[in-house]
Short mmCIF file of C-alpha atoms and ligand atoms in Angstrom, two decimals:
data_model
loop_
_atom_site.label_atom_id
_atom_site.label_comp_id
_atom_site.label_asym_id
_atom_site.label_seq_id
_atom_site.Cartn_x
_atom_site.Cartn_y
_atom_site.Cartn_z
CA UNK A 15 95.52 112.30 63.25
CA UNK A 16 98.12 114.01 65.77
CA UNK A 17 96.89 115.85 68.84
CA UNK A 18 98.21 119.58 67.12
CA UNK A 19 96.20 119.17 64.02
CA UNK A 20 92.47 119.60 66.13
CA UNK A 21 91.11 122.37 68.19
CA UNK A 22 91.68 121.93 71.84
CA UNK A 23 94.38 119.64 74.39
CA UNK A 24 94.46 116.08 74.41
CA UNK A 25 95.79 115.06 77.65
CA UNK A 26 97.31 111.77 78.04
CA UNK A 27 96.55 110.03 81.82
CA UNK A 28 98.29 107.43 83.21
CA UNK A 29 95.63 104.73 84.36
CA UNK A 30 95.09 103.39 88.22
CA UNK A 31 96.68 104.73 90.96
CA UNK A 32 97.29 108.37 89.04
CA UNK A 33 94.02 108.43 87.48
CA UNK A 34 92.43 108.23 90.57
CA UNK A 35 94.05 110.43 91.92
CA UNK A 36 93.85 113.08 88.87
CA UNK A 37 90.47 112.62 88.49
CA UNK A 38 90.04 115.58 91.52
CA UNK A 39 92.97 117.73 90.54
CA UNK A 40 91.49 118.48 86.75
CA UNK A 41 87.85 118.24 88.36
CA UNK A 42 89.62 121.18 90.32
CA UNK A 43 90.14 123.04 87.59
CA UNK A 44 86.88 122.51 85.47
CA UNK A 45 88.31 119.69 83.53
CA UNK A 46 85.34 116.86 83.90
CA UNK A 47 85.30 113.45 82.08
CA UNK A 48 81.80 113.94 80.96
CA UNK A 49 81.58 109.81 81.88
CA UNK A 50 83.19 108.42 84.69
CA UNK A 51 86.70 106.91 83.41
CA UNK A 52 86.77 104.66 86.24
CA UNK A 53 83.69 103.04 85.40
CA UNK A 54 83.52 103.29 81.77
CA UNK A 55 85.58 100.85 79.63
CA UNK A 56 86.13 103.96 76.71
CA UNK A 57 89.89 105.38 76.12
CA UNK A 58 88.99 108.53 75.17
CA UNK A 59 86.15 110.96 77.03
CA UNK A 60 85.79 114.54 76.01
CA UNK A 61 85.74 116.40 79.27
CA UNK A 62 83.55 119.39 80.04
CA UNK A 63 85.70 122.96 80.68
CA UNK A 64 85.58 125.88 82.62
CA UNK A 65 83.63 128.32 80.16
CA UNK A 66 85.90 130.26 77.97
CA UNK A 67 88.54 127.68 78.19
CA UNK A 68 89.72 125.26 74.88
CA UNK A 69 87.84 121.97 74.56
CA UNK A 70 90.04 118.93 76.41
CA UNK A 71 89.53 115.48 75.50
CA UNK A 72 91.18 113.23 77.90
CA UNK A 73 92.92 109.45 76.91
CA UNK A 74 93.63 107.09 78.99
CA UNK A 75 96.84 104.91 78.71
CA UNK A 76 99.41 102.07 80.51
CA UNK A 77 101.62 104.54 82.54
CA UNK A 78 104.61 103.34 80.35
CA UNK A 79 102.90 104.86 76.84
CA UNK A 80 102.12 108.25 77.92
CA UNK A 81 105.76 109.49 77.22
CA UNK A 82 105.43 107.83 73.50
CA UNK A 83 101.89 109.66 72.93
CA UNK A 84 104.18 112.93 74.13
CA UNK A 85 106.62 112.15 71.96
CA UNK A 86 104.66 111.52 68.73
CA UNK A 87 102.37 114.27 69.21
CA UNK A 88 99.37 112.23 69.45
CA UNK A 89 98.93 113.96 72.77
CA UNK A 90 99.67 117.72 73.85
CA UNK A 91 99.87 116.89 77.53
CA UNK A 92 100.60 113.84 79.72
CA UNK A 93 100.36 112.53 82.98
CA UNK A 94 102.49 110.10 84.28
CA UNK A 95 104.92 109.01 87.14
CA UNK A 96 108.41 110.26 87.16
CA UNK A 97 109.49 106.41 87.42
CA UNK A 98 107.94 106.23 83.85
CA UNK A 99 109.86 109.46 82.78
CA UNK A 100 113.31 108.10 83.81
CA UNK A 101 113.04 104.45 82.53
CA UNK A 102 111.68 106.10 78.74
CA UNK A 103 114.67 106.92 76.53
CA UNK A 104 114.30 109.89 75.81
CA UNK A 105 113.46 113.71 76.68
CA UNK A 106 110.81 114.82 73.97
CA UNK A 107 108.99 116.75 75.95
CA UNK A 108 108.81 119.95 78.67
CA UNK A 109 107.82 118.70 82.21
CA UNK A 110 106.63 121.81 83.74
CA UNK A 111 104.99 120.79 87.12
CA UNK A 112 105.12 118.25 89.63
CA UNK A 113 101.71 117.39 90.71
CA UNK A 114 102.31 115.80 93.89
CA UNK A 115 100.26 113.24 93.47
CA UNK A 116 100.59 109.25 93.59
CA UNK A 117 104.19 109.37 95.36
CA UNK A 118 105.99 106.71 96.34
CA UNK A 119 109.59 105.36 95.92
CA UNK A 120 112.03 103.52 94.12
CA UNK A 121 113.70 101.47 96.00
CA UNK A 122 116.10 98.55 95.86
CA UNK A 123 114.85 95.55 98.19
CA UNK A 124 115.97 92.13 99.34
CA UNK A 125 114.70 89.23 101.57
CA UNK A 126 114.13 90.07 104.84
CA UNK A 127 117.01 87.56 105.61
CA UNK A 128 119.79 89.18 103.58
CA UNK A 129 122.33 91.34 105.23
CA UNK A 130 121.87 94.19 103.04
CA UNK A 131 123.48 96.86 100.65
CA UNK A 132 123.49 97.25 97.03
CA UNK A 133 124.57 94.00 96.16
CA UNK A 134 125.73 90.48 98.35
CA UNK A 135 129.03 89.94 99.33
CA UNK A 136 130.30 88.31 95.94
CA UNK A 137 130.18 91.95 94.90
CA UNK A 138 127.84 91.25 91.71
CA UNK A 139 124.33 91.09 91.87
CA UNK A 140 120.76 89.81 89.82
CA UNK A 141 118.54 92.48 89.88
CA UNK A 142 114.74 91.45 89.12
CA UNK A 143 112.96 94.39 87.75
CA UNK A 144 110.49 96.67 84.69
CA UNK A 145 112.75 99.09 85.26
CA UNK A 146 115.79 98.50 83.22
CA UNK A 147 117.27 102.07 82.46
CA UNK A 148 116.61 103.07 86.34
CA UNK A 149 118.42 99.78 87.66
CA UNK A 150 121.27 100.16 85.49
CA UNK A 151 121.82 103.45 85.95
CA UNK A 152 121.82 103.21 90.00
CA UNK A 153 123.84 99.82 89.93
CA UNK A 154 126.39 101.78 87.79
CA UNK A 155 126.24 104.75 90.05
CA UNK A 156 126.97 103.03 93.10
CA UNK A 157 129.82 100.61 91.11
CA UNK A 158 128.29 97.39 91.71
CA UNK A 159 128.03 95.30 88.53
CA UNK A 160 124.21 94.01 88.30
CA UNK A 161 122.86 91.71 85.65
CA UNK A 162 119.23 92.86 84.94
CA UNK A 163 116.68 90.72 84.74
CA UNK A 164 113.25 92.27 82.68
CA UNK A 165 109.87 91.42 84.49
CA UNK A 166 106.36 92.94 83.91
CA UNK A 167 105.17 92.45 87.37
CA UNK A 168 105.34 90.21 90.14
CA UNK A 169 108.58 91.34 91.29
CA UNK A 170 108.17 90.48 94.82
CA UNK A 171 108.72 86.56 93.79
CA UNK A 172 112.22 86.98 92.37
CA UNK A 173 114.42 86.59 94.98
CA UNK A 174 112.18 84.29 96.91
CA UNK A 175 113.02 81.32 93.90
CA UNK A 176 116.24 82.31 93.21
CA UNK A 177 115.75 84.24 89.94
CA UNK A 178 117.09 87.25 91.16
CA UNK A 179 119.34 89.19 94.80
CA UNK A 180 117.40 92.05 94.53
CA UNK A 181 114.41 94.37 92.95
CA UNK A 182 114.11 97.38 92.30
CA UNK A 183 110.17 98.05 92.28
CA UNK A 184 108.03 101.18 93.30
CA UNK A 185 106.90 101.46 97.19
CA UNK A 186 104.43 103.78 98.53
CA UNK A 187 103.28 102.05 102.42
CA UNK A 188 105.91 99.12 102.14
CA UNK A 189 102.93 96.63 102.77
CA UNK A 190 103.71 94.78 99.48
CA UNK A 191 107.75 94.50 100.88
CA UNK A 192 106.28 93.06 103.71
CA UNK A 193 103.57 90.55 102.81
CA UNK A 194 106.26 89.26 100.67
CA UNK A 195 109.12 88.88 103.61
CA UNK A 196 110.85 91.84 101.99
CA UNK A 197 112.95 95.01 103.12
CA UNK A 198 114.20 98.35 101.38
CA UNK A 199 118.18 98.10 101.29
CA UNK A 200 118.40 101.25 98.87
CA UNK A 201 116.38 104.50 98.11
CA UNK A 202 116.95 105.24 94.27
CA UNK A 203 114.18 107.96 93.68
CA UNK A 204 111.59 109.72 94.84
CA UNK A 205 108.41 109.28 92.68
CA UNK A 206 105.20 111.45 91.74
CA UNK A 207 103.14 112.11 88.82
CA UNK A 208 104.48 114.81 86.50
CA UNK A 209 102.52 117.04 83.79
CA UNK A 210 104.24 116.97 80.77
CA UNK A 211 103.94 118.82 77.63
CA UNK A 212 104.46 118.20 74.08
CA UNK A 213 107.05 120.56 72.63
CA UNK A 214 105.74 121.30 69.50
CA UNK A 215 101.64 121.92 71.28
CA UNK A 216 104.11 123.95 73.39
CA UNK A 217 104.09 126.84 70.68
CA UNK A 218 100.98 125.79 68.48
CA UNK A 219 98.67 125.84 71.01
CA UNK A 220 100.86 128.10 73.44
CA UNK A 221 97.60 129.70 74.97
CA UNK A 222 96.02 126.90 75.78
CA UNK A 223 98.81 124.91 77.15
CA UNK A 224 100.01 127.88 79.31
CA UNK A 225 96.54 128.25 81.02
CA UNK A 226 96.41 124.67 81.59
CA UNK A 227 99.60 124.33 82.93
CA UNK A 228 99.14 128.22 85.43
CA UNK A 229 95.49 126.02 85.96
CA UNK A 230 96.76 123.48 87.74
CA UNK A 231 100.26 125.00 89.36
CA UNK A 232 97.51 127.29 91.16
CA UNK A 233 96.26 124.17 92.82
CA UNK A 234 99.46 121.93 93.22
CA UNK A 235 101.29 125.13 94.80
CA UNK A 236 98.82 127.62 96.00
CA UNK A 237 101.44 129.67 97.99
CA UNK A 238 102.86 130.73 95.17
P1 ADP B 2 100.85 99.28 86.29
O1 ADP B 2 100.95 98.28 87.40
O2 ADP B 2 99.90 98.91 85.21
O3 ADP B 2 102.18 99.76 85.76
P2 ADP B 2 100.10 101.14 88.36
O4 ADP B 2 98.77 101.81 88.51
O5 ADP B 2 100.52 100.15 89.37
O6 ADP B 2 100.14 100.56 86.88
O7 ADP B 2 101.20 102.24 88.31
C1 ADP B 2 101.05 103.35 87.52
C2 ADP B 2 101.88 104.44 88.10
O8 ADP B 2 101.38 104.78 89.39
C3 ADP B 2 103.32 104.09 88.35
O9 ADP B 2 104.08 104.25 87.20
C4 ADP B 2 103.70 105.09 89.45
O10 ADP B 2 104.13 106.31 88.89
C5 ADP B 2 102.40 105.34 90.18
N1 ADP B 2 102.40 104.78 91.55
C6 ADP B 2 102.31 105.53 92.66
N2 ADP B 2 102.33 104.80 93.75
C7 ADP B 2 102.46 103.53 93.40
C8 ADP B 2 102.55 102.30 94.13
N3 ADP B 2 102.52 102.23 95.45
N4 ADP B 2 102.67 101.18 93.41
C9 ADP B 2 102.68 101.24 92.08
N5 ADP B 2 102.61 102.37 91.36
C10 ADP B 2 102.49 103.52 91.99
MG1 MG B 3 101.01 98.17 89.60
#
C-alpha cells in the first residue's frame, strides 16, 4: 500500500520534541489528530480537515525513518529535523518550508577541561556520535582526521570514560552539556524541523500537496 495509491496526504511526523511542537502548527491549519497522539499508543490517526480540504491521516515515526517513508512513497509529506535530513543518504524528496519549529544546534563538544578546537593537539580525534554522515563531513571540512565512533544515545558519557575526544550531538538550552561537565567547541549546523514532500505525491496529488504546503507557509511566515 504506498501513500499515492489512496485518496488524501499521509504525513509522516517525527515523534517527541517535533510532535509536540507540530501538534499546534497543523491544529493551525485544521489538521486535528482526531485522538490525542501524545496520549494514545496508535501510529496512525486520521485527522479531521478544514472543510473542503483532502482527508490527512497522520503517522507517527523515530525522527530517523521519516526520510525513508519519503523516499518509498509510503508517505506524501514528512516532518522531521534538518539534522535527520543531512545524516540520511540521500535527496528523494522536495523540502519546501522550514517550519521553525524544534531548533536547536549541532554542535561539536568536549569536557569542560579540554582546551578546545576541532580536535586535541595530536591533531586526530575520536568523535562519539548518531550522526555519522554530519561528523564526517565537518571533520573533513575543517581537515582534521576523526575516527567516528556510532552511538544511539547517551553521548554525553563518551569522553567522560575515554571512548571518545569529542561529540557531536544536538543542543537546544546547553543544560544537557552542562549537567554532564561539557562545553560547545564547534557550531556545525543550525537545526529545525523541515516539511518535506514526496516527489512523485508532488505531481499526483499536486493540489493537495500545494494547499498543504501555501497552508502552513501562511503560518510559519505570515509576512509574506
Ligand atoms: P530521539 O531521541 O528518539 O532521536 P528526539 O525527540 O530527541 O528523538 O529528537 C527528535 C528530533 O527533535 C531531532 O532529530 C531534532 O531534529 C529535534 N530536536 C530539537 N531540539 C532538540 C533537542 N534539544 N534535543 C534533541 N532533539 C531535538
Ligand atoms: Mg533525544
Amino acid at each position: 500500500m504506498t501513500a499515492s495509491a489512496e485518496e488524501g496526504l499521509t504525513i509522516a511526523v517525527a515523534k517527541g520534541r517535533i510532535l509536540r511542537e507540530a501538534i499546534p502548527l497543523l491544529a493551525a491549519i485544521g489538521i486535528v489528530a482526531r485522538e490525542d497522539p501524545l496520549r494514545t499508543r496508535k501510529l496512525i490517526l486520521e485527522a479531521d480537515v478544514a472543510p473542503g480540504r483532502p482527508p490527512v491521516r497522520l503517522v507517527f515515526l523515530r525522527a530517523q525513518d521519516v526520510p525513508t517513508y519519503l523516499e518509498y512513497g509510503a508517505a506524501d509529506a514528512g516532518i522531521a529535523g534538518r539534522d535527520v535530513l543531512l545524516e540520511y543518504p540521500g535527496e528523494e524528496w522536495y523540502e519546501p518550508l522550514d517550519l521553525g519549529i524544534a531548533r536547536c544546534r549541532i554542535v561539536v563538544a568536549a569536557r569542560e577541561d579540554d582546551p578546545g578546537g576541532s580536535a586535541p593537539a595530536s591533531g586526530s580525534v575520536r568523535v562519539a556520535t548518531k550522526f555519522e554522515r554530519i561528523a564526517r563531513r565537518h571533520f573533513a571540512g575543517v581537515g582534521v582526521r576523526a575516527e567516528i565512533v556510532k552511538l544511539y544515545g547517551s553521548m554525553e558519557l563518551a569522553p567522560h570514560v575515554g571512548l571518545a575526544d569529542r561529540i557531536v550531538d544536538l543542543v537546544a538550552t546547553g543544560d544537557t552539556l552542562r549537567a554532564n561537565r561539557l562545553k560547545p567547541v564547534e557550531h556545525i549546523a543550525d537545526v529545525s524541523a523541515r516539511l518535506i514532500v514526496n516527489k512523485a505525491s508532488m505531481k499526483m496529488k499536486a493540489a493537495a500537496v500545494k494547499e498543504l504546503v501555501a497552508a502552513l507557509r501562511e503560518q510559519v511566515e505570515p509576512s509574506r
